[in-house]
Short mmCIF file of C-alpha atoms in Angstrom, two decimals:
data_model
loop_
_atom_site.label_atom_id
_atom_site.label_comp_id
_atom_site.label_asym_id
_atom_site.label_seq_id
_atom_site.Cartn_x
_atom_site.Cartn_y
_atom_site.Cartn_z
CA UNK S 1 56.57 -32.49 -41.34
CA UNK S 2 54.59 -32.98 -38.52
CA UNK S 3 51.51 -34.10 -38.01
CA UNK S 4 48.34 -32.40 -37.09
CA UNK S 5 45.10 -34.31 -35.55
CA UNK S 6 42.23 -32.30 -35.27
CA UNK S 7 38.46 -32.71 -34.85
CA UNK S 8 37.60 -34.73 -38.22
CA UNK S 9 41.29 -35.96 -39.59
CA UNK S 10 44.06 -36.94 -39.55
CA UNK S 11 46.76 -34.32 -41.42
CA UNK S 12 50.41 -34.46 -42.67
CA UNK S 13 51.94 -31.16 -43.58
CA UNK S 14 55.39 -30.60 -44.53
CA UNK S 15 54.81 -26.56 -43.93
CA UNK S 16 57.78 -25.50 -41.50
CA UNK S 17 56.11 -24.53 -38.13
CA UNK S 18 58.14 -22.81 -35.49
CA UNK S 19 55.49 -23.62 -32.97
CA UNK S 20 52.16 -25.59 -32.47
CA UNK S 21 50.91 -22.29 -31.89
CA UNK S 22 50.88 -21.34 -35.96
CA UNK S 23 50.02 -24.80 -36.54
CA UNK S 24 46.46 -23.78 -34.27
CA UNK S 25 46.33 -21.05 -36.06
CA UNK S 26 46.16 -23.16 -39.62
CA UNK S 27 44.24 -25.70 -38.27
CA UNK S 28 40.13 -24.06 -37.44
CA UNK S 29 39.19 -27.27 -34.96
CA UNK S 30 42.37 -28.71 -34.16
CA UNK S 31 43.58 -30.94 -31.44
CA UNK S 32 47.25 -31.67 -31.33
CA UNK S 33 49.85 -32.53 -33.57
CA UNK S 34 53.56 -33.94 -33.33
CA UNK S 35 56.86 -32.78 -34.81
CA UNK S 36 58.95 -31.70 -36.44
CA UNK S 37 59.45 -35.39 -37.39
CA UNK S 38 61.18 -36.97 -40.27
CA UNK S 39 59.68 -38.81 -42.69
CA UNK S 40 60.78 -42.04 -41.38
CA UNK S 41 60.48 -40.99 -37.76
CA UNK S 42 55.96 -40.71 -39.00
CA UNK S 43 55.85 -43.72 -41.19
CA UNK S 44 57.13 -45.82 -37.91
CA UNK S 45 54.56 -43.61 -35.62
CA UNK S 46 52.03 -43.94 -38.18
CA UNK S 47 52.92 -47.95 -39.06
CA UNK S 48 52.93 -48.83 -35.15
CA UNK S 49 49.53 -46.41 -33.89
CA UNK S 50 47.91 -47.65 -37.59
CA UNK S 51 48.59 -50.59 -38.59
CA UNK S 52 46.47 -51.54 -40.94
CA UNK S 53 46.76 -48.41 -42.41
CA UNK S 54 46.48 -47.91 -46.35
CA UNK S 55 48.17 -47.23 -48.83
CA UNK S 56 50.41 -47.61 -47.03
CA UNK S 57 52.35 -44.98 -44.06
CA UNK S 58 55.49 -45.07 -46.33
CA UNK S 59 53.46 -44.74 -49.59
CA UNK S 60 51.26 -41.69 -48.36
CA UNK S 61 54.94 -39.90 -46.79
CA UNK S 62 56.32 -40.39 -49.94
CA UNK S 63 54.14 -38.87 -51.61
CA UNK S 64 53.24 -36.00 -50.27
CA UNK S 65 57.44 -35.18 -50.31
CA UNK S 66 57.23 -35.93 -54.17
CA UNK S 67 54.09 -33.34 -54.47
CA UNK S 68 53.02 -30.12 -54.39
CA UNK S 69 51.50 -29.91 -52.05
CA UNK S 70 51.87 -28.94 -48.46
CA UNK S 71 49.41 -31.12 -46.83
CA UNK S 72 47.21 -34.33 -47.53
CA UNK S 73 44.85 -35.93 -45.30
CA UNK S 74 45.78 -39.61 -44.26
CA UNK S 75 43.88 -42.33 -45.69
CA UNK S 76 42.73 -45.39 -44.57
CA UNK S 77 43.43 -45.23 -41.22
CA UNK S 78 41.19 -47.31 -39.77
CA UNK S 79 39.27 -45.79 -37.72
#
């Protein structure tokens, strides 16, 4: 899984990428990305960087894993 930071949002994706350049091609307003990381590593990162995230980082990561979607815009980052 990757965290993709764009100019307007933070996206969590379970799409497999071989390099950041592939991610850059999928997100027109790409700024940076983190990963690939495990779900647990992503939860720890999000809880550290966004302590007031709601719904919780764990809930959002688990929802993406269980869904048929490849990405989700993270909610409640308190920006």
